[in-house]
């Protein structure tokens, strides 16, 4: 009987935990919006992210993000990752490529050169520092790209029209921020409910 009682208590706890998890997901809402770019060629490729969630820390994702060197370009040109993410840089071209960055978030002490490697090989790097990472290749100076390291998993990258969706954000009030290689960053307070929220942002050069 004692074993049955313990088992029943354990099962009850598991059910309550699962119910709480489902409720948390059910209450989460999407942050949808559009970024208008003034004085900038395109509203595409702008990072939009929630700066922090009070009382929460986030485990880095186990899955890696991939940035290819293909047709003498970094592909994608801009990538947003959560802090602690490992990025794999793979050379898809039939020439040697190099990957280096002169700074992270304008801090030149965080500059790093990963070296040069041939077609088909990839090298990983884990980005623990927040902010923008300008990617360059010292073999092909015309190549450039960016990684933006965000502090939370709640981020998105704008499409060609400037549209974005940050999914499954828990209810609360947050600071929404932007980063762009060509525009000044902006921030805006948003309140997220179970039905989500729509936001319009404007960035300028």
PDB file of C-alpha atoms in Angstrom:
ATOM      1  CA  UNK A   1       0.000   0.000   0.000  1.00  0.00           C
ATOM      2  CA  UNK A   2       2.847   2.347   0.923  1.00  0.00           C
ATOM      3  CA  UNK A   3       4.486   1.725  -2.474  1.00  0.00           C
ATOM      4  CA  UNK A   4       1.163   2.336  -4.209  1.00  0.00           C
ATOM      5  CA  UNK A   5       0.747   5.614  -2.309  1.00  0.00           C
ATOM      6  CA  UNK A   6       4.258   6.754  -3.260  1.00  0.00           C
ATOM      7  CA  UNK A   7       3.696   5.802  -6.887  1.00  0.00           C
ATOM      8  CA  UNK A   8       0.376   7.649  -6.957  1.00  0.00           C
ATOM      9  CA  UNK A   9       2.016  10.761  -5.446  1.00  0.00           C
ATOM     10  CA  UNK A  10       4.808  10.634  -8.015  1.00  0.00           C
ATOM     11  CA  UNK A  11       2.355  10.229 -10.874  1.00  0.00           C
ATOM     12  CA  UNK A  12       0.293  13.136  -9.543  1.00  0.00           C
ATOM     13  CA  UNK A  13       3.401  15.338  -9.446  1.00  0.00           C
ATOM     14  CA  UNK A  14       4.302  14.374 -13.013  1.00  0.00           C
ATOM     15  CA  UNK A  15       0.785  15.143 -14.238  1.00  0.00           C
ATOM     16  CA  UNK A  16       0.813  18.540 -12.494  1.00  0.00           C
ATOM     17  CA  UNK A  17       4.227  19.362 -13.954  1.00  0.00           C
ATOM     18  CA  UNK A  18       3.088  18.395 -17.441  1.00  0.00           C
ATOM     19  CA  UNK A  19      -0.099  20.427 -17.034  1.00  0.00           C
ATOM     20  CA  UNK A  20       1.949  23.428 -15.927  1.00  0.00           C
ATOM     21  CA  UNK A  21       4.229  23.069 -18.939  1.00  0.00           C
ATOM     22  CA  UNK A  22       1.277  22.793 -21.319  1.00  0.00           C
ATOM     23  CA  UNK A  23      -0.376  25.819 -19.690  1.00  0.00           C
ATOM     24  CA  UNK A  24       2.844  27.803 -20.017  1.00  0.00           C
ATOM     25  CA  UNK A  25       3.082  26.995 -23.718  1.00  0.00           C
ATOM     26  CA  UNK A  26      -0.625  27.688 -24.206  1.00  0.00           C
ATOM     27  CA  UNK A  27      -0.314  31.123 -22.609  1.00  0.00           C
ATOM     28  CA  UNK A  28       2.698  32.093 -24.722  1.00  0.00           C
ATOM     29  CA  UNK A  29       2.068  34.581 -27.510  1.00  0.00           C
ATOM     30  CA  UNK A  30       3.805  35.685 -30.695  1.00  0.00           C
ATOM     31  CA  UNK A  31       5.390  39.094 -31.187  1.00  0.00           C
ATOM     32  CA  UNK A  32       4.644  40.038 -34.786  1.00  0.00           C
ATOM     33  CA  UNK A  33       5.521  43.223 -36.542  1.00  0.00           C
ATOM     34  CA  UNK A  34       7.181  45.192 -39.255  1.00  0.00           C
ATOM     35  CA  UNK A  35      10.353  47.217 -39.365  1.00  0.00           C
ATOM     36  CA  UNK A  36      10.379  50.273 -41.611  1.00  0.00           C
ATOM     37  CA  UNK A  37      13.839  51.376 -42.715  1.00  0.00           C
ATOM     38  CA  UNK A  38      14.503  55.034 -43.495  1.00  0.00           C
ATOM     39  CA  UNK A  39      17.624  55.943 -45.407  1.00  0.00           C
ATOM     40  CA  UNK A  40      18.568  52.279 -45.632  1.00  0.00           C
ATOM     41  CA  UNK A  41      18.482  50.260 -48.843  1.00  0.00           C
ATOM     42  CA  UNK A  42      16.323  47.446 -47.483  1.00  0.00           C
ATOM     43  CA  UNK A  43      14.451  46.458 -44.301  1.00  0.00           C
ATOM     44  CA  UNK A  44      15.578  42.856 -44.793  1.00  0.00           C
ATOM     45  CA  UNK A  45      18.041  41.143 -42.464  1.00  0.00           C
ATOM     46  CA  UNK A  46      17.408  43.231 -39.342  1.00  0.00           C
ATOM     47  CA  UNK A  47      17.647  41.388 -36.033  1.00  0.00           C
ATOM     48  CA  UNK A  48      14.723  41.921 -33.651  1.00  0.00           C
ATOM     49  CA  UNK A  49      14.994  40.410 -30.172  1.00  0.00           C
ATOM     50  CA  UNK A  50      13.745  40.531 -26.597  1.00  0.00           C
ATOM     51  CA  UNK A  51      16.523  41.854 -24.400  1.00  0.00           C
ATOM     52  CA  UNK A  52      15.763  39.823 -21.262  1.00  0.00           C
ATOM     53  CA  UNK A  53      13.097  37.866 -19.417  1.00  0.00           C
ATOM     54  CA  UNK A  54      13.197  38.767 -15.706  1.00  0.00           C
ATOM     55  CA  UNK A  55      14.060  35.830 -13.475  1.00  0.00           C
ATOM     56  CA  UNK A  56      14.989  33.531 -16.336  1.00  0.00           C
ATOM     57  CA  UNK A  57      18.266  32.264 -17.698  1.00  0.00           C
ATOM     58  CA  UNK A  58      18.554  30.265 -20.889  1.00  0.00           C
ATOM     59  CA  UNK A  59      20.537  27.116 -21.612  1.00  0.00           C
ATOM     60  CA  UNK A  60      22.483  27.340 -24.894  1.00  0.00           C
ATOM     61  CA  UNK A  61      20.991  25.195 -27.670  1.00  0.00           C
ATOM     62  CA  UNK A  62      22.608  21.831 -28.306  1.00  0.00           C
ATOM     63  CA  UNK A  63      22.061  22.103 -32.063  1.00  0.00           C
ATOM     64  CA  UNK A  64      24.601  24.019 -34.112  1.00  0.00           C
ATOM     65  CA  UNK A  65      23.923  26.866 -36.523  1.00  0.00           C
ATOM     66  CA  UNK A  66      25.564  26.729 -39.958  1.00  0.00           C
ATOM     67  CA  UNK A  67      27.137  29.523 -41.963  1.00  0.00           C
ATOM     68  CA  UNK A  68      28.439  28.460 -45.371  1.00  0.00           C
ATOM     69  CA  UNK A  69      31.071  30.047 -47.557  1.00  0.00           C
ATOM     70  CA  UNK A  70      29.471  29.572 -50.932  1.00  0.00           C
ATOM     71  CA  UNK A  71      30.016  31.363 -54.257  1.00  0.00           C
ATOM     72  CA  UNK A  72      32.504  33.664 -52.520  1.00  0.00           C
ATOM     73  CA  UNK A  73      29.922  34.851 -49.992  1.00  0.00           C
ATOM     74  CA  UNK A  74      28.844  34.110 -46.441  1.00  0.00           C
ATOM     75  CA  UNK A  75      25.473  32.383 -46.583  1.00  0.00           C
ATOM     76  CA  UNK A  76      23.269  33.486 -44.957  1.00  0.00           C
ATOM     77  CA  UNK A  77      24.644  37.017 -44.957  1.00  0.00           C
ATOM     78  CA  UNK A  78      23.167  37.696 -41.503  1.00  0.00           C
ATOM     79  CA  UNK A  79      22.493  35.093 -38.813  1.00  0.00           C
ATOM     80  CA  UNK A  80      21.015  35.609 -35.347  1.00  0.00           C
ATOM     81  CA  UNK A  81      21.895  33.107 -32.614  1.00  0.00           C
ATOM     82  CA  UNK A  82      21.274  32.754 -28.909  1.00  0.00           C
ATOM     83  CA  UNK A  83      24.191  33.400 -26.584  1.00  0.00           C
ATOM     84  CA  UNK A  84      26.252  30.217 -26.184  1.00  0.00           C
ATOM     85  CA  UNK A  85      25.396  28.842 -29.629  1.00  0.00           C
ATOM     86  CA  UNK A  86      28.052  26.968 -31.591  1.00  0.00           C
ATOM     87  CA  UNK A  87      28.314  28.062 -35.223  1.00  0.00           C
ATOM     88  CA  UNK A  88      29.790  25.769 -37.869  1.00  0.00           C
ATOM     89  CA  UNK A  89      31.584  27.534 -40.724  1.00  0.00           C
ATOM     90  CA  UNK A  90      31.733  25.299 -43.798  1.00  0.00           C
ATOM     91  CA  UNK A  91      33.657  25.958 -47.001  1.00  0.00           C
ATOM     92  CA  UNK A  92      31.477  24.987 -49.976  1.00  0.00           C
ATOM     93  CA  UNK A  93      33.744  26.537 -52.622  1.00  0.00           C
ATOM     94  CA  UNK A  94      36.605  24.890 -54.497  1.00  0.00           C
ATOM     95  CA  UNK A  95      39.039  27.487 -53.138  1.00  0.00           C
ATOM     96  CA  UNK A  96      40.471  28.003 -49.682  1.00  0.00           C
ATOM     97  CA  UNK A  97      38.527  30.300 -47.345  1.00  0.00           C
ATOM     98  CA  UNK A  98      39.384  32.070 -44.121  1.00  0.00           C
ATOM     99  CA  UNK A  99      37.078  33.247 -41.333  1.00  0.00           C
ATOM    100  CA  UNK A 100      37.975  36.019 -38.922  1.00  0.00           C
ATOM    101  CA  UNK A 101      36.305  38.870 -37.067  1.00  0.00           C
ATOM    102  CA  UNK A 102      38.044  42.096 -36.000  1.00  0.00           C
ATOM    103  CA  UNK A 103      35.812  42.554 -32.930  1.00  0.00           C
ATOM    104  CA  UNK A 104      32.670  41.405 -31.142  1.00  0.00           C
ATOM    105  CA  UNK A 105      30.296  44.201 -30.185  1.00  0.00           C
ATOM    106  CA  UNK A 106      33.067  46.652 -31.181  1.00  0.00           C
ATOM    107  CA  UNK A 107      35.458  45.153 -28.626  1.00  0.00           C
ATOM    108  CA  UNK A 108      38.710  44.522 -30.511  1.00  0.00           C
ATOM    109  CA  UNK A 109      40.042  42.414 -27.664  1.00  0.00           C
ATOM    110  CA  UNK A 110      37.566  39.762 -28.811  1.00  0.00           C
ATOM    111  CA  UNK A 111      38.992  39.628 -32.354  1.00  0.00           C
ATOM    112  CA  UNK A 112      39.675  36.104 -33.577  1.00  0.00           C
ATOM    113  CA  UNK A 113      41.115  34.403 -36.663  1.00  0.00           C
ATOM    114  CA  UNK A 114      39.904  30.846 -37.243  1.00  0.00           C
ATOM    115  CA  UNK A 115      42.437  30.145 -39.988  1.00  0.00           C
ATOM    116  CA  UNK A 116      42.000  28.937 -43.556  1.00  0.00           C
ATOM    117  CA  UNK A 117      40.616  25.604 -44.749  1.00  0.00           C
ATOM    118  CA  UNK A 118      39.720  23.879 -48.048  1.00  0.00           C
ATOM    119  CA  UNK A 119      36.431  22.861 -49.639  1.00  0.00           C
ATOM    120  CA  UNK A 120      34.230  20.440 -47.714  1.00  0.00           C
ATOM    121  CA  UNK A 121      35.665  21.136 -44.283  1.00  0.00           C
ATOM    122  CA  UNK A 122      34.012  23.057 -41.468  1.00  0.00           C
ATOM    123  CA  UNK A 123      35.176  24.590 -38.201  1.00  0.00           C
ATOM    124  CA  UNK A 124      33.062  25.337 -35.107  1.00  0.00           C
ATOM    125  CA  UNK A 125      33.134  28.315 -32.774  1.00  0.00           C
ATOM    126  CA  UNK A 126      30.970  28.933 -29.705  1.00  0.00           C
ATOM    127  CA  UNK A 127      29.796  32.525 -29.315  1.00  0.00           C
ATOM    128  CA  UNK A 128      29.470  33.428 -25.644  1.00  0.00           C
ATOM    129  CA  UNK A 129      29.825  37.200 -26.023  1.00  0.00           C
ATOM    130  CA  UNK A 130      26.769  39.283 -26.866  1.00  0.00           C
ATOM    131  CA  UNK A 131      26.522  41.636 -29.814  1.00  0.00           C
ATOM    132  CA  UNK A 132      27.434  41.864 -33.469  1.00  0.00           C
ATOM    133  CA  UNK A 133      30.196  39.795 -35.046  1.00  0.00           C
ATOM    134  CA  UNK A 134      31.386  41.091 -38.455  1.00  0.00           C
ATOM    135  CA  UNK A 135      32.621  38.115 -40.498  1.00  0.00           C
ATOM    136  CA  UNK A 136      35.458  38.533 -42.992  1.00  0.00           C
ATOM    137  CA  UNK A 137      37.752  36.386 -45.153  1.00  0.00           C
ATOM    138  CA  UNK A 138      41.352  37.499 -45.554  1.00  0.00           C
ATOM    139  CA  UNK A 139      41.660  35.451 -48.758  1.00  0.00           C
ATOM    140  CA  UNK A 140      38.709  37.246 -50.384  1.00  0.00           C
ATOM    141  CA  UNK A 141      38.362  40.812 -49.015  1.00  0.00           C
ATOM    142  CA  UNK A 142      35.074  41.312 -50.868  1.00  0.00           C
ATOM    143  CA  UNK A 143      33.385  38.743 -48.603  1.00  0.00           C
ATOM    144  CA  UNK A 144      31.471  39.907 -45.540  1.00  0.00           C
ATOM    145  CA  UNK A 145      28.712  38.693 -43.249  1.00  0.00           C
ATOM    146  CA  UNK A 146      27.363  39.124 -39.734  1.00  0.00           C
ATOM    147  CA  UNK A 147      26.386  37.077 -36.737  1.00  0.00           C
ATOM    148  CA  UNK A 148      24.297  38.740 -34.056  1.00  0.00           C
ATOM    149  CA  UNK A 149      24.474  37.052 -30.657  1.00  0.00           C
ATOM    150  CA  UNK A 150      21.212  37.670 -28.767  1.00  0.00           C
ATOM    151  CA  UNK A 151      20.732  37.301 -24.986  1.00  0.00           C
ATOM    152  CA  UNK A 152      17.507  35.269 -25.221  1.00  0.00           C
ATOM    153  CA  UNK A 153      16.007  32.648 -27.564  1.00  0.00           C
ATOM    154  CA  UNK A 154      13.282  35.152 -28.467  1.00  0.00           C
ATOM    155  CA  UNK A 155      14.516  36.699 -31.693  1.00  0.00           C
ATOM    156  CA  UNK A 156      13.762  36.940 -35.394  1.00  0.00           C
ATOM    157  CA  UNK A 157      15.257  38.249 -38.612  1.00  0.00           C
ATOM    158  CA  UNK A 158      13.190  40.505 -40.862  1.00  0.00           C
ATOM    159  CA  UNK A 159      12.130  39.388 -44.337  1.00  0.00           C
ATOM    160  CA  UNK A 160      12.296  41.439 -47.548  1.00  0.00           C
ATOM    161  CA  UNK A 161       9.314  43.558 -46.479  1.00  0.00           C
ATOM    162  CA  UNK A 162      10.624  44.074 -42.953  1.00  0.00           C
ATOM    163  CA  UNK A 163       8.198  41.587 -41.407  1.00  0.00           C
ATOM    164  CA  UNK A 164       9.131  39.406 -38.444  1.00  0.00           C
ATOM    165  CA  UNK A 165       7.610  36.975 -35.936  1.00  0.00           C
ATOM    166  CA  UNK A 166       9.084  36.044 -32.564  1.00  0.00           C
ATOM    167  CA  UNK A 167       7.221  32.926 -31.462  1.00  0.00           C
ATOM    168  CA  UNK A 168       6.058  31.575 -28.103  1.00  0.00           C
ATOM    169  CA  UNK A 169       7.017  34.506 -25.899  1.00  0.00           C
ATOM    170  CA  UNK A 170       5.771  34.125 -22.304  1.00  0.00           C
ATOM    171  CA  UNK A 171       3.347  36.810 -21.109  1.00  0.00           C
ATOM    172  CA  UNK A 172       4.978  39.907 -19.664  1.00  0.00           C
ATOM    173  CA  UNK A 173       6.452  43.304 -20.389  1.00  0.00           C
ATOM    174  CA  UNK A 174       9.747  43.359 -22.264  1.00  0.00           C
ATOM    175  CA  UNK A 175      12.172  45.570 -24.123  1.00  0.00           C
ATOM    176  CA  UNK A 176      12.244  44.795 -27.835  1.00  0.00           C
ATOM    177  CA  UNK A 177      15.478  45.788 -29.567  1.00  0.00           C
ATOM    178  CA  UNK A 178      16.856  45.840 -33.112  1.00  0.00           C
ATOM    179  CA  UNK A 179      20.257  45.512 -34.697  1.00  0.00           C
ATOM    180  CA  UNK A 180      21.179  46.176 -38.316  1.00  0.00           C
ATOM    181  CA  UNK A 181      24.439  46.433 -40.182  1.00  0.00           C
ATOM    182  CA  UNK A 182      23.266  49.679 -41.790  1.00  0.00           C
ATOM    183  CA  UNK A 183      20.855  51.315 -39.300  1.00  0.00           C
ATOM    184  CA  UNK A 184      20.972  52.595 -35.750  1.00  0.00           C
ATOM    185  CA  UNK A 185      19.518  50.280 -33.090  1.00  0.00           C
ATOM    186  CA  UNK A 186      16.119  51.097 -31.619  1.00  0.00           C
ATOM    187  CA  UNK A 187      14.239  49.783 -28.607  1.00  0.00           C
ATOM    188  CA  UNK A 188      10.587  49.692 -27.641  1.00  0.00           C
ATOM    189  CA  UNK A 189       8.609  48.374 -24.686  1.00  0.00           C
ATOM    190  CA  UNK A 190       6.093  45.658 -25.531  1.00  0.00           C
ATOM    191  CA  UNK A 191       3.497  43.870 -23.437  1.00  0.00           C
ATOM    192  CA  UNK A 192       2.850  40.297 -24.520  1.00  0.00           C
ATOM    193  CA  UNK A 193      -0.411  38.529 -23.699  1.00  0.00           C
ATOM    194  CA  UNK A 194      -1.730  35.088 -24.607  1.00  0.00           C
ATOM    195  CA  UNK A 195      -2.943  36.447 -27.945  1.00  0.00           C
ATOM    196  CA  UNK A 196       0.433  37.994 -28.750  1.00  0.00           C
ATOM    197  CA  UNK A 197       1.133  41.557 -29.803  1.00  0.00           C
ATOM    198  CA  UNK A 198       1.743  43.499 -33.014  1.00  0.00           C
ATOM    199  CA  UNK A 199       4.567  46.020 -33.208  1.00  0.00           C
ATOM    200  CA  UNK A 200       5.760  48.609 -35.715  1.00  0.00           C
ATOM    201  CA  UNK A 201       9.369  49.750 -35.540  1.00  0.00           C
ATOM    202  CA  UNK A 202      11.281  52.356 -37.536  1.00  0.00           C
ATOM    203  CA  UNK A 203      15.053  52.339 -37.961  1.00  0.00           C
ATOM    204  CA  UNK A 204      17.162  55.079 -39.508  1.00  0.00           C
ATOM    205  CA  UNK A 205      20.645  55.213 -40.937  1.00  0.00           C
TER     206      UNK A 205
END
